[in-house]
PDB file of C-alpha atoms in Angstrom:
ATOM      1  CA  UNK A   7      26.033 -16.530   0.247  1.00  0.00           C
ATOM      2  CA  UNK A   8      24.796 -13.542  -1.794  1.00  0.00           C
ATOM      3  CA  UNK A   9      21.309 -13.822  -0.370  1.00  0.00           C
ATOM      4  CA  UNK A  10      22.680 -14.060   3.160  1.00  0.00           C
ATOM      5  CA  UNK A  11      24.732 -10.909   2.523  1.00  0.00           C
ATOM      6  CA  UNK A  12      21.696  -9.119   1.144  1.00  0.00           C
ATOM      7  CA  UNK A  13      19.568 -10.148   4.113  1.00  0.00           C
ATOM      8  CA  UNK A  14      22.297  -8.998   6.497  1.00  0.00           C
ATOM      9  CA  UNK A  15      22.422  -5.644   4.682  1.00  0.00           C
ATOM     10  CA  UNK A  16      18.634  -5.220   4.820  1.00  0.00           C
ATOM     11  CA  UNK A  17      18.522  -6.084   8.525  1.00  0.00           C
ATOM     12  CA  UNK A  18      21.296  -3.556   9.224  1.00  0.00           C
ATOM     13  CA  UNK A  19      19.507  -0.943   7.126  1.00  0.00           C
ATOM     14  CA  UNK A  20      16.317  -1.385   9.151  1.00  0.00           C
ATOM     15  CA  UNK A  21      18.230  -1.271  12.435  1.00  0.00           C
ATOM     16  CA  UNK A  22      20.244   1.835  11.554  1.00  0.00           C
ATOM     17  CA  UNK A  23      17.667   3.761   9.480  1.00  0.00           C
ATOM     18  CA  UNK A  24      14.179   2.748  10.611  1.00  0.00           C
ATOM     19  CA  UNK A  25      12.431   5.585   8.775  1.00  0.00           C
ATOM     20  CA  UNK A  26       9.701   5.104   6.182  1.00  0.00           C
ATOM     21  CA  UNK A  27      11.895   5.468   3.106  1.00  0.00           C
ATOM     22  CA  UNK A  28      14.347   2.809   4.193  1.00  0.00           C
ATOM     23  CA  UNK A  29      11.614   0.541   5.480  1.00  0.00           C
ATOM     24  CA  UNK A  30      10.005   0.839   2.042  1.00  0.00           C
ATOM     25  CA  UNK A  31      13.293  -0.167   0.397  1.00  0.00           C
ATOM     26  CA  UNK A  32      13.586  -3.118   2.757  1.00  0.00           C
ATOM     27  CA  UNK A  33      10.019  -4.212   2.001  1.00  0.00           C
ATOM     28  CA  UNK A  34      10.766  -4.080  -1.741  1.00  0.00           C
ATOM     29  CA  UNK A  35      13.885  -6.198  -1.303  1.00  0.00           C
ATOM     30  CA  UNK A  36      12.015  -8.752   0.810  1.00  0.00           C
ATOM     31  CA  UNK A  37       9.233  -8.757  -1.771  1.00  0.00           C
ATOM     32  CA  UNK A  38      11.667  -9.484  -4.597  1.00  0.00           C
ATOM     33  CA  UNK A  39      13.284 -12.238  -2.550  1.00  0.00           C
ATOM     34  CA  UNK A  40       9.869 -13.713  -1.798  1.00  0.00           C
ATOM     35  CA  UNK A  41       8.992 -13.684  -5.513  1.00  0.00           C
ATOM     36  CA  UNK A  42      12.248 -15.496  -6.265  1.00  0.00           C
ATOM     37  CA  UNK A  43      12.221 -18.006  -3.415  1.00  0.00           C
ATOM     38  CA  UNK A  44       8.677 -18.209  -2.008  1.00  0.00           C
ATOM     39  CA  UNK A  45      10.385 -18.209   1.399  1.00  0.00           C
ATOM     40  CA  UNK A  46       7.665 -17.588   4.006  1.00  0.00           C
ATOM     41  CA  UNK A  47      10.166 -15.741   6.206  1.00  0.00           C
ATOM     42  CA  UNK A  48      10.356 -13.018   3.555  1.00  0.00           C
ATOM     43  CA  UNK A  49       6.582 -12.705   3.658  1.00  0.00           C
ATOM     44  CA  UNK A  50       6.626 -12.445   7.443  1.00  0.00           C
ATOM     45  CA  UNK A  51       9.244  -9.703   7.161  1.00  0.00           C
ATOM     46  CA  UNK A  52       7.179  -7.772   4.600  1.00  0.00           C
ATOM     47  CA  UNK A  53       4.067  -7.861   6.803  1.00  0.00           C
ATOM     48  CA  UNK A  54       6.105  -6.768   9.813  1.00  0.00           C
ATOM     49  CA  UNK A  55       7.605  -3.827   7.924  1.00  0.00           C
ATOM     50  CA  UNK A  56       4.293  -2.563   6.553  1.00  0.00           C
ATOM     51  CA  UNK A  57       2.618  -2.962   9.943  1.00  0.00           C
ATOM     52  CA  UNK A  58       5.492  -1.024  11.511  1.00  0.00           C
ATOM     53  CA  UNK A  59       5.076   1.703   8.889  1.00  0.00           C
ATOM     54  CA  UNK A  60       1.335   1.954   9.608  1.00  0.00           C
ATOM     55  CA  UNK A  61       1.942   2.008  13.359  1.00  0.00           C
ATOM     56  CA  UNK A  62       4.635   4.672  13.123  1.00  0.00           C
ATOM     57  CA  UNK A  63       2.802   6.860  10.626  1.00  0.00           C
ATOM     58  CA  UNK A  64      -0.945   6.281  10.927  1.00  0.00           C
ATOM     59  CA  UNK A  65      -1.526   9.293   8.664  1.00  0.00           C
ATOM     60  CA  UNK A  66       0.056   7.719   5.592  1.00  0.00           C
ATOM     61  CA  UNK A  67      -2.758   6.206   3.561  1.00  0.00           C
ATOM     62  CA  UNK A  68      -0.194   4.716   1.202  1.00  0.00           C
ATOM     63  CA  UNK A  69       1.159   2.545   4.013  1.00  0.00           C
ATOM     64  CA  UNK A  70      -2.341   1.253   4.794  1.00  0.00           C
ATOM     65  CA  UNK A  71      -2.935   0.665   1.098  1.00  0.00           C
ATOM     66  CA  UNK A  72       0.268  -1.336   0.687  1.00  0.00           C
ATOM     67  CA  UNK A  73      -0.522  -3.475   3.731  1.00  0.00           C
ATOM     68  CA  UNK A  74      -4.092  -4.012   2.497  1.00  0.00           C
ATOM     69  CA  UNK A  75      -2.891  -5.006  -0.981  1.00  0.00           C
ATOM     70  CA  UNK A  76      -0.482  -7.512   0.544  1.00  0.00           C
ATOM     71  CA  UNK A  77      -3.332  -9.173   2.441  1.00  0.00           C
ATOM     72  CA  UNK A  78      -5.486  -9.081  -0.681  1.00  0.00           C
ATOM     73  CA  UNK A  79      -2.815 -10.686  -2.854  1.00  0.00           C
ATOM     74  CA  UNK A  80      -2.577 -13.507  -0.333  1.00  0.00           C
ATOM     75  CA  UNK A  81      -6.322 -14.050  -0.482  1.00  0.00           C
ATOM     76  CA  UNK A  82      -7.394 -12.351   2.749  1.00  0.00           C
ATOM     77  CA  UNK A  83      -9.753  -9.756   1.259  1.00  0.00           C
ATOM     78  CA  UNK A  84     -11.640  -9.274   4.540  1.00  0.00           C
ATOM     79  CA  UNK A  85      -8.468  -8.244   6.371  1.00  0.00           C
ATOM     80  CA  UNK A  86      -7.489  -6.027   3.436  1.00  0.00           C
ATOM     81  CA  UNK A  87     -10.861  -4.300   3.517  1.00  0.00           C
ATOM     82  CA  UNK A  88     -10.726  -3.790   7.277  1.00  0.00           C
ATOM     83  CA  UNK A  89      -7.288  -2.163   6.951  1.00  0.00           C
ATOM     84  CA  UNK A  90      -8.628   0.343   4.418  1.00  0.00           C
ATOM     85  CA  UNK A  91     -11.684   0.973   6.616  1.00  0.00           C
ATOM     86  CA  UNK A  92      -9.336   1.767   9.507  1.00  0.00           C
ATOM     87  CA  UNK A  93      -7.403   4.101   7.225  1.00  0.00           C
ATOM     88  CA  UNK A  94     -10.578   5.961   6.268  1.00  0.00           C
ATOM     89  CA  UNK A  95     -11.675   6.236   9.915  1.00  0.00           C
ATOM     90  CA  UNK A  96      -8.372   7.882  10.822  1.00  0.00           C
ATOM     91  CA  UNK A  97      -7.705   9.842   7.634  1.00  0.00           C
ATOM     92  CA  UNK A  98     -10.971  10.181   5.737  1.00  0.00           C
ATOM     93  CA  UNK A  99     -10.781  13.956   5.575  1.00  0.00           C
ATOM     94  CA  UNK A 100      -7.461  13.831   3.687  1.00  0.00           C
ATOM     95  CA  UNK A 101      -7.029  13.495  -0.065  1.00  0.00           C
ATOM     96  CA  UNK A 102      -4.517  10.635   0.098  1.00  0.00           C
ATOM     97  CA  UNK A 103      -6.873   8.365   2.062  1.00  0.00           C
ATOM     98  CA  UNK A 104      -9.784   8.968  -0.298  1.00  0.00           C
ATOM     99  CA  UNK A 105      -7.528   8.472  -3.324  1.00  0.00           C
ATOM    100  CA  UNK A 106      -6.021   5.173  -2.143  1.00  0.00           C
ATOM    101  CA  UNK A 107      -9.371   3.913  -0.908  1.00  0.00           C
ATOM    102  CA  UNK A 108     -10.857   4.390  -4.386  1.00  0.00           C
ATOM    103  CA  UNK A 109      -7.887   2.664  -6.023  1.00  0.00           C
ATOM    104  CA  UNK A 110      -8.175  -0.186  -3.529  1.00  0.00           C
ATOM    105  CA  UNK A 111     -11.889  -0.502  -4.327  1.00  0.00           C
ATOM    106  CA  UNK A 112     -11.089  -0.729  -8.053  1.00  0.00           C
ATOM    107  CA  UNK A 113      -8.456  -3.372  -7.425  1.00  0.00           C
ATOM    108  CA  UNK A 114     -10.962  -5.374  -5.417  1.00  0.00           C
ATOM    109  CA  UNK A 115     -13.032  -5.550  -8.606  1.00  0.00           C
ATOM    110  CA  UNK A 116     -15.605  -2.839  -8.001  1.00  0.00           C
ATOM    111  CA  UNK A 117     -14.742  -0.352 -10.718  1.00  0.00           C
ATOM    112  CA  UNK A 118     -18.151   1.340 -10.776  1.00  0.00           C
ATOM    113  CA  UNK A 119     -18.018   2.107  -7.056  1.00  0.00           C
ATOM    114  CA  UNK A 120     -14.360   3.163  -7.359  1.00  0.00           C
ATOM    115  CA  UNK A 121     -15.231   5.663 -10.098  1.00  0.00           C
ATOM    116  CA  UNK A 122     -17.995   7.139  -7.924  1.00  0.00           C
ATOM    117  CA  UNK A 123     -15.557   7.399  -5.019  1.00  0.00           C
ATOM    118  CA  UNK A 124     -12.916   9.049  -7.203  1.00  0.00           C
ATOM    119  CA  UNK A 125     -15.454  11.530  -8.588  1.00  0.00           C
ATOM    120  CA  UNK A 126     -16.435  12.496  -5.030  1.00  0.00           C
ATOM    121  CA  UNK A 127     -12.749  12.815  -4.156  1.00  0.00           C
ATOM    122  CA  UNK A 128     -12.233  15.070  -7.175  1.00  0.00           C
ATOM    123  CA  UNK A 129     -15.065  17.360  -6.039  1.00  0.00           C
ATOM    124  CA  UNK A 130     -13.859  17.363  -2.441  1.00  0.00           C
ATOM    125  CA  UNK A 131     -10.219  18.056  -3.414  1.00  0.00           C
ATOM    126  CA  UNK A 132     -10.320  20.056  -6.683  1.00  0.00           C
ATOM    127  CA  UNK A 133      -6.575  20.730  -6.626  1.00  0.00           C
ATOM    128  CA  UNK A 134      -6.099  16.983  -7.249  1.00  0.00           C
ATOM    129  CA  UNK A 135      -8.567  16.770 -10.145  1.00  0.00           C
ATOM    130  CA  UNK A 136      -5.945  15.646 -12.703  1.00  0.00           C
ATOM    131  CA  UNK A 137      -4.775  12.753 -10.525  1.00  0.00           C
ATOM    132  CA  UNK A 138      -8.357  11.670  -9.919  1.00  0.00           C
ATOM    133  CA  UNK A 139      -9.317  11.922 -13.578  1.00  0.00           C
ATOM    134  CA  UNK A 140      -6.282   9.875 -14.557  1.00  0.00           C
ATOM    135  CA  UNK A 141      -7.387   7.054 -12.241  1.00  0.00           C
ATOM    136  CA  UNK A 142     -10.971   7.271 -13.520  1.00  0.00           C
ATOM    137  CA  UNK A 143      -9.679   7.003 -17.100  1.00  0.00           C
ATOM    138  CA  UNK A 144      -7.583   3.965 -16.172  1.00  0.00           C
ATOM    139  CA  UNK A 145     -10.508   2.231 -14.467  1.00  0.00           C
ATOM    140  CA  UNK A 146     -12.768   2.925 -17.433  1.00  0.00           C
ATOM    141  CA  UNK A 147     -10.062   1.641 -19.777  1.00  0.00           C
ATOM    142  CA  UNK A 148      -9.853  -1.633 -17.829  1.00  0.00           C
ATOM    143  CA  UNK A 149     -13.654  -1.956 -17.818  1.00  0.00           C
ATOM    144  CA  UNK A 150     -13.808  -1.623 -21.620  1.00  0.00           C
ATOM    145  CA  UNK A 151     -11.418  -4.544 -22.200  1.00  0.00           C
TER     146      UNK A 151
END
């Protein structure tokens, strides 16, 4: 009964407040429910929410990144990569797209390439140098382990 109530609440939330913040909350709830139950319906809901977020705000690289990571975690690395390529085609001149693309590259296991990408991003967007350097330091820390 509690899960049914929670699902009802999430569905109402999406219907009444379909903006990015609330869709993000809904995706997190579905994600937690999926982790607990492995219910494929939760997974379907998560994909639908992230796709909706990308469709409604094609300028949010974070939305593309989250959708790509979901595909990656489920083993579809080709789809994940194509999502990030689409993001870069639409948003490549913006910091956020370059930043998330480099992080995605690192998470796909190519730390060396990700560091190069982040260094280019740092040069291209010097006001974000601290954020970029922090990611570079994290990638290098993982590589040393």
